[in-house]
Coordinates of C-alpha atoms in Angstrom, one line a residue:
Chain A
M1 CA 30.3 -34.2 10.0
T2 CA 30.0 -31.0 11.9
L3 CA 27.3 -28.3 11.6
E4 CA 28.3 -24.7 11.2
T5 CA 25.8 -22.1 12.2
L6 CA 25.8 -19.2 9.6
S7 CA 23.1 -17.2 11.3
T8 CA 20.3 -17.3 13.8
N9 CA 17.6 -14.7 14.2
K10 CA 14.7 -14.6 16.5
A11 CA 11.4 -14.5 14.5
H12 CA 7.8 -15.0 15.4
G13 CA 8.9 -16.2 18.9
G14 CA 11.2 -19.0 17.5
V15 CA 14.6 -19.1 15.9
Q16 CA 15.3 -19.0 12.1
G17 CA 18.7 -20.5 11.6
V18 CA 20.9 -21.0 8.5
Y19 CA 23.5 -23.8 8.7
R20 CA 26.2 -25.4 6.6
H21 CA 27.9 -28.8 6.7
E22 CA 30.2 -30.9 4.6
A23 CA 27.8 -33.4 2.8
T24 CA 29.1 -36.9 2.0
T25 CA 26.4 -37.5 -0.6
T26 CA 27.2 -34.5 -2.7
G27 CA 30.9 -34.2 -1.8
T28 CA 30.3 -30.5 -1.2
P29 CA 29.4 -28.1 1.6
M30 CA 25.6 -27.8 1.7
T31 CA 23.6 -24.9 3.2
F32 CA 20.1 -25.2 4.6
S33 CA 17.7 -23.3 6.8
V34 CA 15.6 -24.5 9.8
F35 CA 12.9 -22.6 11.7
V36 CA 12.3 -23.9 15.2
P37 CA 9.2 -22.4 16.8
A38 CA 9.1 -21.7 20.5
H39 CA 8.5 -24.9 22.5
E40 CA 8.7 -26.3 26.0
D41 CA 11.9 -28.0 27.0
G42 CA 11.8 -31.6 26.0
A43 CA 8.9 -31.2 23.6
K44 CA 9.0 -33.0 20.3
L45 CA 7.8 -31.1 17.2
P46 CA 6.7 -32.3 13.8
M47 CA 8.7 -31.2 10.8
L48 CA 7.8 -29.9 7.4
W49 CA 10.3 -30.1 4.6
Y50 CA 10.1 -27.5 1.8
L51 CA 12.0 -28.3 -1.4
S52 CA 12.7 -25.2 -3.6
G53 CA 12.4 -24.7 -7.3
L54 CA 14.8 -23.9 -10.2
T55 CA 17.4 -21.3 -9.5
C56 CA 16.6 -21.1 -5.8
T57 CA 18.7 -21.8 -2.7
H58 CA 17.3 -22.2 0.9
A59 CA 17.2 -18.4 1.0
N60 CA 14.2 -17.7 -1.3
V61 CA 11.6 -19.4 0.9
T62 CA 13.4 -18.4 4.1
E63 CA 13.1 -14.7 3.1
K64 CA 9.9 -14.7 1.1
G65 CA 7.8 -17.6 2.1
E66 CA 5.9 -16.1 5.1
Y67 CA 5.7 -19.5 6.8
R68 CA 7.0 -18.6 10.2
A69 CA 3.8 -17.2 11.8
A70 CA 1.9 -20.4 10.8
C71 CA 4.8 -22.6 12.0
A72 CA 4.8 -20.8 15.3
E73 CA 1.1 -21.1 15.7
H74 CA 1.0 -24.8 14.9
G75 CA 4.4 -25.8 16.5
V76 CA 6.0 -27.0 13.2
I77 CA 9.7 -27.1 12.4
F78 CA 10.4 -25.9 8.8
I79 CA 13.4 -27.2 6.9
A80 CA 14.5 -25.8 3.6
P81 CA 17.5 -27.5 1.8
D82 CA 19.4 -26.1 -1.2
T83 CA 18.4 -27.3 -4.7
S84 CA 21.8 -28.6 -5.8
P85 CA 25.4 -29.0 -4.9
R86 CA 27.4 -25.8 -5.1
G87 CA 31.1 -24.9 -5.6
D88 CA 33.7 -24.1 -8.2
E89 CA 34.5 -27.8 -8.6
V90 CA 30.9 -28.8 -9.2
P91 CA 30.0 -29.3 -12.9
D92 CA 27.4 -26.9 -14.2
D93 CA 25.4 -26.0 -17.3
D94 CA 24.7 -22.7 -19.0
G95 CA 21.0 -23.1 -18.6
Y96 CA 19.1 -22.1 -15.4
D97 CA 17.2 -25.4 -15.6
F98 CA 20.1 -27.9 -15.3
G99 CA 23.2 -28.1 -13.1
K100 CA 23.6 -25.8 -10.2
G101 CA 20.3 -24.7 -8.8
A102 CA 18.5 -27.5 -10.6
G103 CA 19.3 -30.8 -9.0
F104 CA 15.8 -32.2 -9.5
Y105 CA 16.1 -34.3 -6.4
V106 CA 17.6 -37.2 -8.2
D107 CA 20.8 -39.3 -7.8
A108 CA 22.5 -38.7 -11.1
T109 CA 24.0 -41.7 -12.9
E110 CA 25.6 -40.0 -15.8
A111 CA 29.0 -38.4 -16.0
P112 CA 30.0 -35.7 -15.1
W113 CA 26.9 -35.2 -12.8
S114 CA 27.0 -38.5 -10.9
G115 CA 29.8 -37.4 -8.6
N116 CA 28.0 -34.5 -6.9
Y117 CA 24.4 -34.4 -8.1
R118 CA 22.9 -36.8 -5.5
M119 CA 20.1 -34.6 -4.1
R120 CA 17.8 -37.6 -3.6
S121 CA 20.2 -39.3 -1.2
Y122 CA 21.0 -35.9 0.4
V123 CA 17.4 -35.0 1.1
E124 CA 16.2 -38.5 1.9
D125 CA 19.0 -39.8 4.0
E126 CA 21.9 -37.5 4.8
L127 CA 20.1 -34.3 5.9
P128 CA 17.5 -36.1 8.0
A129 CA 20.3 -38.0 9.8
L130 CA 21.9 -34.6 10.5
I131 CA 18.7 -33.1 11.7
L132 CA 18.1 -36.0 14.0
R133 CA 21.5 -35.5 15.6
E134 CA 21.6 -31.7 15.8
F135 CA 17.9 -30.8 16.5
P136 CA 16.8 -32.9 19.4
M137 CA 13.3 -31.4 19.4
A138 CA 12.7 -32.7 15.8
D139 CA 10.3 -35.6 15.8
L140 CA 11.3 -37.7 12.8
S141 CA 8.1 -39.9 13.3
R142 CA 6.0 -36.9 12.2
Q143 CA 7.3 -35.5 8.9
G144 CA 5.5 -33.8 6.1
I145 CA 6.9 -32.6 2.8
T146 CA 6.0 -29.8 0.3
G147 CA 7.8 -27.9 -2.4
H148 CA 7.5 -25.5 -5.3
S149 CA 7.8 -26.3 -9.0
M150 CA 10.9 -28.5 -9.3
G151 CA 10.7 -28.8 -5.6
G152 CA 7.0 -29.8 -5.9
H153 CA 8.3 -32.6 -8.1
G154 CA 10.8 -33.4 -5.4
A155 CA 8.1 -33.4 -2.7
L156 CA 5.7 -35.6 -4.7
T157 CA 8.3 -38.1 -5.7
I158 CA 10.1 -38.3 -2.3
G159 CA 6.7 -38.5 -0.6
L160 CA 5.5 -41.3 -2.8
R161 CA 8.8 -43.2 -2.3
N162 CA 8.6 -42.9 1.5
P163 CA 5.0 -43.0 2.5
D164 CA 5.9 -44.3 6.0
R165 CA 8.2 -41.4 6.6
F166 CA 6.2 -38.5 5.2
K167 CA 2.7 -38.6 6.6
S168 CA 1.6 -35.6 4.6
V169 CA 2.5 -34.5 1.0
S170 CA 1.6 -31.2 -0.7
A171 CA 3.0 -29.0 -3.4
F172 CA 2.9 -25.6 -5.1
A173 CA 2.8 -25.6 -8.9
P174 CA 4.7 -28.9 -9.1
I175 CA 6.3 -30.5 -12.1
V176 CA 4.1 -33.6 -12.0
S177 CA 5.7 -35.5 -14.9
P178 CA 9.2 -34.9 -16.0
L179 CA 8.5 -37.4 -18.8
H180 CA 6.1 -34.9 -20.3
C181 CA 7.7 -31.5 -20.1
P182 CA 10.9 -29.8 -21.5
W183 CA 12.4 -29.1 -18.0
G184 CA 12.1 -32.8 -17.1
E185 CA 13.3 -34.1 -20.4
K186 CA 16.4 -32.0 -20.3
A187 CA 17.2 -32.7 -16.7
L188 CA 16.6 -36.4 -16.7
T189 CA 18.4 -37.0 -20.0
G190 CA 21.4 -35.3 -18.4
Y191 CA 21.3 -36.8 -15.0
I192 CA 19.8 -40.3 -15.6
G193 CA 20.5 -40.9 -19.3
G194 CA 18.5 -41.5 -22.5
D195 CA 16.4 -44.5 -21.4
R196 CA 13.1 -43.0 -20.5
E197 CA 12.1 -46.2 -18.6
D198 CA 14.8 -45.2 -16.0
W199 CA 13.0 -41.8 -15.5
R200 CA 9.9 -43.5 -14.1
A201 CA 11.5 -43.6 -10.7
Y202 CA 11.5 -39.8 -10.8
D203 CA 8.2 -39.1 -12.3
A204 CA 5.2 -38.7 -9.8
C205 CA 2.6 -39.7 -12.4
A206 CA 4.6 -42.7 -13.5
M207 CA 5.3 -43.7 -9.9
I208 CA 1.6 -43.7 -9.2
A209 CA 0.9 -45.7 -12.4
D210 CA 3.6 -48.2 -11.2
G211 CA 1.8 -48.7 -7.9
L212 CA 3.3 -46.2 -5.4
R213 CA 0.7 -44.7 -3.1
V214 CA 0.1 -42.0 -0.6
P215 CA -3.4 -41.5 0.8
E216 CA -3.9 -37.9 -0.2
M217 CA -2.2 -34.8 -1.7
L218 CA -2.8 -31.1 -1.5
V219 CA -1.7 -29.1 -4.6
D220 CA -2.1 -25.4 -5.2
Q221 CA -1.6 -24.1 -8.8
G222 CA -2.1 -20.6 -10.0
D223 CA -4.1 -20.4 -13.2
A224 CA -2.0 -17.4 -14.4
D225 CA 1.3 -19.4 -14.0
Q226 CA 3.4 -18.9 -17.1
F227 CA 4.6 -22.5 -17.0
L228 CA 1.2 -24.1 -16.5
S229 CA 0.5 -25.6 -19.9
E230 CA 4.0 -26.4 -21.1
Q231 CA 5.8 -27.6 -18.0
L232 CA 3.4 -28.2 -15.1
K233 CA 0.3 -29.9 -16.4
P234 CA -1.6 -30.6 -13.2
E235 CA -4.2 -32.5 -15.2
L236 CA -1.7 -35.4 -15.6
L237 CA -1.5 -35.7 -11.8
K238 CA -5.2 -35.5 -11.5
A239 CA -5.6 -38.3 -14.0
A240 CA -3.0 -40.4 -12.2
C241 CA -4.6 -39.9 -8.8
D242 CA -8.1 -40.5 -10.1
G243 CA -6.9 -43.8 -11.5
A244 CA -5.2 -44.8 -8.3
G245 CA -7.7 -43.8 -5.7
I246 CA -5.4 -41.1 -4.3
E247 CA -7.4 -38.3 -2.8
L248 CA -6.0 -35.2 -4.6
T249 CA -7.1 -31.8 -3.6
L250 CA -6.1 -29.7 -6.6
R251 CA -6.9 -26.0 -6.1
M252 CA -6.6 -23.9 -9.2
Q253 CA -6.0 -20.4 -7.8
P254 CA -7.4 -17.7 -10.1
G255 CA -4.9 -15.0 -11.1
Y256 CA -1.9 -16.3 -9.3
D257 CA 1.4 -16.8 -11.0
H258 CA 4.6 -18.9 -10.4
S259 CA 6.2 -16.5 -7.9
Y260 CA 6.7 -16.3 -4.2
Y261 CA 3.8 -13.9 -4.1
F262 CA 1.7 -17.0 -4.9
I263 CA 3.6 -19.3 -2.5
S264 CA 3.5 -16.9 0.4
T265 CA -0.2 -16.5 0.0
F266 CA -0.9 -20.2 0.5
L267 CA 2.1 -21.6 2.4
P268 CA 0.5 -20.7 5.7
E269 CA -2.5 -22.9 4.7
H270 CA -0.2 -25.7 3.8
V271 CA 1.5 -25.5 7.1
A272 CA -1.9 -25.8 8.8
W273 CA -2.9 -28.7 6.6
H274 CA 0.3 -30.6 7.4
A275 CA 0.1 -29.7 11.1
K276 CA -3.4 -31.1 11.3
R277 CA -2.2 -34.5 9.9
L278 CA 1.1 -34.5 11.9
N279 CA -0.4 -33.4 15.2
G280 CA -3.6 -35.5 14.8
Chain B
M1 CA 4.5 12.7 -14.8
T2 CA 3.6 9.2 -15.9
L3 CA 3.6 6.1 -13.9
E4 CA 5.4 3.0 -15.3
T5 CA 4.3 -0.4 -13.9
L6 CA 7.4 -2.5 -13.4
S7 CA 5.5 -5.6 -12.0
T8 CA 2.2 -6.7 -10.6
N9 CA 1.6 -10.0 -8.8
K10 CA -1.5 -11.3 -7.2
A11 CA -0.8 -11.9 -3.5
H12 CA -3.1 -12.6 -0.6
G13 CA -6.1 -11.8 -2.8
G14 CA -4.8 -8.4 -3.7
V15 CA -2.2 -6.9 -6.1
Q16 CA 1.4 -6.2 -5.1
G17 CA 2.8 -3.7 -7.6
V18 CA 6.1 -2.0 -8.2
Y19 CA 6.1 1.3 -10.1
R20 CA 8.5 3.9 -11.3
H21 CA 8.1 7.6 -12.2
E22 CA 10.2 10.6 -13.0
A23 CA 10.2 12.6 -9.7
T24 CA 10.4 16.3 -9.8
T25 CA 11.6 16.7 -6.3
T26 CA 14.6 14.5 -6.6
G27 CA 15.2 15.0 -10.3
T28 CA 15.5 11.3 -10.8
P29 CA 13.4 8.2 -11.5
M30 CA 11.9 6.9 -8.3
T31 CA 10.7 3.4 -7.7
F32 CA 8.1 2.4 -5.0
S33 CA 5.8 -0.5 -4.2
V34 CA 2.1 -0.5 -3.4
F35 CA 0.0 -3.4 -2.2
V36 CA -3.8 -2.9 -2.8
P37 CA -5.9 -5.5 -1.1
A38 CA -9.1 -6.9 -2.7
H39 CA -11.9 -4.4 -2.4
E40 CA -15.3 -3.6 -3.8
D41 CA -15.6 -1.3 -6.8
G42 CA -15.7 2.2 -5.6
A43 CA -14.5 1.5 -2.1
K44 CA -12.0 3.8 -0.4
L45 CA -9.2 2.2 1.6
P46 CA -6.9 3.6 4.3
M47 CA -3.2 3.8 3.5
L48 CA -0.2 2.8 5.5
W49 CA 3.2 4.3 4.5
Y50 CA 6.3 2.3 5.3
L51 CA 9.7 4.1 5.2
S52 CA 12.7 1.8 5.0
G53 CA 16.1 1.9 6.7
L54 CA 19.7 2.4 5.6
T55 CA 20.8 0.5 2.5
C56 CA 17.2 -0.5 1.6
T57 CA 15.0 0.1 -1.4
H58 CA 11.3 -0.6 -1.6
A59 CA 12.2 -4.2 -2.3
N60 CA 13.3 -5.3 1.2
V61 CA 10.0 -4.8 3.0
T62 CA 8.1 -5.8 -0.1
E63 CA 9.8 -9.2 -0.2
K64 CA 10.5 -9.8 3.5
G65 CA 8.0 -7.7 5.5
E66 CA 5.1 -10.3 5.7
Y67 CA 2.5 -7.4 5.7
R68 CA 0.2 -8.5 2.9
A69 CA -1.9 -11.0 4.9
A70 CA -2.6 -8.3 7.5
C71 CA -3.3 -5.6 4.9
A72 CA -5.7 -8.0 3.2
E73 CA -7.5 -8.8 6.4
H74 CA -7.8 -5.2 7.4
G75 CA -8.3 -3.6 4.0
V76 CA -5.2 -1.4 4.1
I77 CA -3.1 -0.1 1.2
F78 CA 0.6 -0.4 1.9
I79 CA 3.1 2.0 0.2
A80 CA 6.9 1.6 0.4
P81 CA 9.0 4.3 -1.2
D82 CA 12.7 4.1 -1.9
T83 CA 15.2 5.6 0.7
S84 CA 17.0 8.0 -1.6
P85 CA 17.4 9.2 -5.2
R86 CA 19.2 6.8 -7.4
G87 CA 21.2 7.0 -10.7
D88 CA 24.7 7.5 -12.0
E89 CA 24.4 11.3 -11.9
V90 CA 23.3 11.3 -8.2
P91 CA 26.1 12.2 -5.8
D92 CA 27.0 9.4 -3.4
D93 CA 29.3 8.6 -0.5
D94 CA 31.5 5.6 0.2
G95 CA 29.6 4.8 3.5
Y96 CA 26.5 2.8 3.7
D97 CA 25.0 5.4 6.0
F98 CA 25.1 8.5 3.8
G99 CA 24.2 9.2 0.2
K100 CA 22.4 6.6 -1.9
G101 CA 20.2 4.3 0.3
A102 CA 20.5 6.8 3.1
G103 CA 18.4 9.9 2.3
F104 CA 17.2 10.3 5.9
Y105 CA 13.9 11.8 4.7
V106 CA 15.3 15.3 4.7
D107 CA 15.4 18.1 2.1
A108 CA 19.2 18.6 1.8
T109 CA 20.4 22.2 1.8
E110 CA 24.1 21.5 1.3
A111 CA 26.0 21.0 -2.0
P112 CA 26.2 18.6 -3.7
W113 CA 23.3 16.9 -2.0
S114 CA 20.7 19.6 -2.3
G115 CA 20.0 19.0 -5.9
N116 CA 18.6 15.4 -5.6
Y117 CA 18.3 14.6 -1.9
R118 CA 14.9 15.9 -1.2
M119 CA 13.2 12.9 0.3
R120 CA 11.1 14.9 2.7
S121 CA 9.3 16.7 -0.1
Y122 CA 9.2 13.5 -2.1
V123 CA 7.5 11.5 0.6
E124 CA 5.4 14.4 2.0
D125 CA 4.2 16.0 -1.2
E126 CA 5.1 14.5 -4.6
L127 CA 4.4 10.8 -4.0
P128 CA 1.1 11.4 -2.2
A129 CA -0.1 13.5 -5.1
L130 CA 0.9 10.7 -7.5
I131 CA -0.9 8.1 -5.3
L132 CA -4.0 10.3 -5.3
R133 CA -4.1 10.5 -9.0
E134 CA -3.1 6.9 -9.9
F135 CA -4.8 4.9 -7.1
P136 CA -8.4 6.0 -7.0
M137 CA -9.2 3.6 -4.1
A138 CA -6.6 5.3 -1.9
D139 CA -8.3 7.4 0.8
L140 CA -5.9 10.3 1.6
S141 CA -8.1 11.3 4.5
R142 CA -7.0 8.1 6.3
Q143 CA -3.3 7.7 6.3
G144 CA -0.9 6.1 8.8
I145 CA 2.9 6.0 8.7
T146 CA 5.5 3.6 10.0
G147 CA 9.1 2.7 9.2
H148 CA 12.3 1.0 10.3
S149 CA 15.5 2.5 11.8
M150 CA 16.3 5.5 9.5
G151 CA 12.7 5.0 8.2
G152 CA 11.4 5.0 11.7
H153 CA 13.1 8.4 12.1
G154 CA 11.3 9.3 8.9
A155 CA 7.9 8.1 10.1
L156 CA 8.2 9.9 13.5
T157 CA 9.4 13.2 12.0
I158 CA 7.0 13.2 9.1
G159 CA 4.2 12.1 11.4
L160 CA 4.9 14.9 13.9
R161 CA 5.2 17.4 11.1
N162 CA 1.8 16.4 9.6
P163 CA -0.5 15.4 12.4
D164 CA -3.6 16.2 10.4
R165 CA -2.5 14.0 7.6
F166 CA -1.2 11.0 9.5
K167 CA -3.8 9.8 12.0
S168 CA -1.5 7.0 13.3
V169 CA 2.3 6.8 13.7
S170 CA 4.4 3.9 14.6
A171 CA 8.0 2.7 14.2
F172 CA 10.4 -0.3 14.4
A173 CA 13.7 0.3 16.0
P174 CA 13.7 4.0 15.0
I175 CA 16.5 6.5 15.1
V176 CA 14.7 8.8 17.6
S177 CA 17.3 11.6 17.8
P178 CA 19.8 12.2 15.0
L179 CA 21.3 14.9 17.3
H180 CA 22.4 12.2 19.6
C181 CA 23.8 9.4 17.4
P182 CA 26.6 8.9 14.9
W183 CA 24.3 8.0 12.0
G184 CA 22.4 11.2 12.5
E185 CA 25.4 13.4 13.1
K186 CA 27.0 12.2 9.9
A187 CA 23.9 12.5 7.8
L188 CA 22.6 15.8 9.0
T189 CA 26.0 17.4 8.9
G190 CA 26.2 16.4 5.3
Y191 CA 22.7 17.2 4.2
I192 CA 21.8 20.2 6.4
G193 CA 25.2 21.6 7.5
G194 CA 27.1 22.2 10.6
D195 CA 24.5 24.3 12.6
R196 CA 22.9 21.8 14.9
E197 CA 20.0 24.1 15.5
D198 CA 18.9 23.5 11.9
W199 CA 18.8 19.7 12.7
R200 CA 16.0 20.1 15.2
A201 CA 13.4 20.1 12.3
Y202 CA 14.6 16.5 11.6
D203 CA 14.9 15.2 15.2
A204 CA 11.8 13.6 16.6
C205 CA 12.8 14.3 20.2
A206 CA 13.7 17.9 19.5
M207 CA 10.5 18.3 17.5
I208 CA 8.5 17.2 20.5
A209 CA 10.5 19.4 22.8
D210 CA 9.8 22.3 20.4
G211 CA 6.0 21.7 20.7
L212 CA 5.0 19.3 17.9
R213 CA 2.5 16.7 18.9
V214 CA 0.8 13.5 17.9
P215 CA -1.6 11.9 20.4
E216 CA 0.1 8.5 20.5
M217 CA 2.9 6.4 19.1
L218 CA 3.6 2.6 18.9
V219 CA 7.3 1.6 18.9
D220 CA 8.7 -1.9 18.8
Q221 CA 12.4 -2.3 19.7
G222 CA 14.4 -5.5 19.9
D223 CA 16.5 -5.7 23.0
A224 CA 19.2 -7.7 21.1
D225 CA 19.4 -5.0 18.4
Q226 CA 23.1 -4.4 17.7
F227 CA 22.4 -0.6 17.2
L228 CA 20.3 -0.1 20.3
S229 CA 22.6 1.7 22.7
E230 CA 24.8 3.7 20.3
Q231 CA 22.3 4.7 17.5
L232 CA 18.7 4.1 18.5
K233 CA 18.3 5.1 22.2
P234 CA 14.6 4.7 22.6
E235 CA 14.9 6.1 26.2
L236 CA 15.3 9.5 24.6
L237 CA 11.9 9.2 22.9
K238 CA 10.3 7.9 26.1
A239 CA 11.6 10.9 28.0
A240 CA 10.4 13.3 25.3
C241 CA 7.0 11.7 25.1
D242 CA 6.6 11.6 28.9
G243 CA 7.4 15.3 29.1
A244 CA 4.9 16.2 26.4
G245 CA 2.0 14.0 27.3
I246 CA 2.3 11.8 24.2
E247 CA 1.1 8.3 24.9
L248 CA 4.1 6.2 23.8
T249 CA 3.7 2.4 23.7
L250 CA 7.3 1.3 23.7
R251 CA 7.6 -2.4 23.5
M252 CA 11.1 -3.8 24.2
Q253 CA 11.0 -7.2 22.4
P254 CA 13.3 -9.7 24.1
G255 CA 15.8 -11.4 21.9
Y256 CA 14.9 -9.6 18.7
D257 CA 17.6 -7.9 16.5
H258 CA 17.5 -5.2 13.9
S259 CA 16.6 -7.4 10.9
Y260 CA 13.5 -8.1 8.9
Y261 CA 13.1 -11.2 11.0
F262 CA 12.2 -8.7 13.8
I263 CA 10.1 -6.5 11.5
S264 CA 8.1 -9.3 9.9
T265 CA 7.3 -10.7 13.3
F266 CA 5.6 -7.5 14.4
L267 CA 4.6 -5.7 11.2
P268 CA 1.2 -7.5 11.1
E269 CA 0.4 -6.2 14.5
H270 CA 1.3 -2.6 13.4
V271 CA -1.0 -3.0 10.4
A272 CA -3.8 -4.0 12.7
W273 CA -3.0 -1.1 15.1
H274 CA -3.0 1.4 12.3
A275 CA -6.2 -0.1 10.8
K276 CA -8.0 0.2 14.1
R277 CA -7.3 3.9 14.1
L278 CA -7.8 4.5 10.4
N279 CA -11.0 2.5 10.2
G280 CA -12.4 3.6 13.6

């Protein structure tokens, strides 16, 4: 397992890199980006994972996210994986919301998806192991996770599943319950199969109802988001957190939509919020 | 002359818009972006023009420039025009550095370019008149100008030509002397013709030598810029400014290249620098 450097650029005093490796979990090359802020030799830095939404690669947030100034200020490494396996041999779907660009951070069990679509294991296990080996300044004892839309779903579910690993969890306009939205129903039917009980392991609200816990969450949601009422439904997460004693800070942001103009407005605040918890 | 709104998105408390209009100067539709920060009704805001480099449209800086937070903080309108006329009927060249995406902010005099390639008049006259009419909060008595590479050339030359209009002039990795670099020689030969004396009206260093003045300039230049020694040559601008009593702040930024990772690192500082002069 070797790491290929596709590009490095100095930015905000640190280095924004893009890398590729042959991933065992997905059976494909996988590309991701890492921003490492300036730091003293031998220093260990906390890490913030950012999981992207439907149709995205690592590149969207890397180019449009406006996170580097905040990461430089707070000394936080920023890691952005891809959203699915890629390649001509990888099965795909005609829709933008299933198949390539839409891995949903699950380990698929259904054919033909189960061979490559193992983004849960990739993000939870394989990529962290690679980061540990290749980025010696990364402090794996101080990790936070965030994400947008489908990636917000990824952040919430992976955060809930690994509360010892991720000390801080936030999201932007997340899919909070795949059981209760068309995007989730299509994707989980395809990847996991028709038994909705099996979906509960990939549904943040169901995971909370089933006893999984993190102490707190920060969620920003634009109230002009075109997917708000049909797909995102933050009220379901609020009800689940209220019932479980999870301190949810849900900020409805007036006039903001689902785009990177929304994300880039608030991502610096999320970086600071995670840094406070990871550096504290 | 009507203005078509292609998109508006709330960002950093303001509105990032993208607009299109039928331009008389170029004889083509022209697209540009404007960020208007939050402001009180009736307030007048200073404007910062950003001229983009080779191959770019308005979109590059709009997506990657990381200027909105600073513009919101300082109350500055940010305007990003395209770099050339566009359309199937517009003459073009096979190179990336001439024709579409490479208007060089000149009024071409040579066929077949002179019909559409009139970016000087477009940026100096037509677009400001449109802004005045369509953006009532824009204060045309307080304008600054900046740009990158070819757009840095545009900012310096347009700023020098209009010192009463632009109260502040800065640039990122600008082409400072088209007379002394391959990009400039190719473009000005094509657009203006073979008489190099005619190029002096579009060469910042020659314009200074010929008596044009602004009180000061801020220029950032990465020392790892791959175009530094052959195309950009900031030492020529330094010599010209030294000889003319222009206060040039030339900051050689160690390790930075020619990309938007460089621009986005320092563009917030340029916004603040312009704001201080426009608000002062």
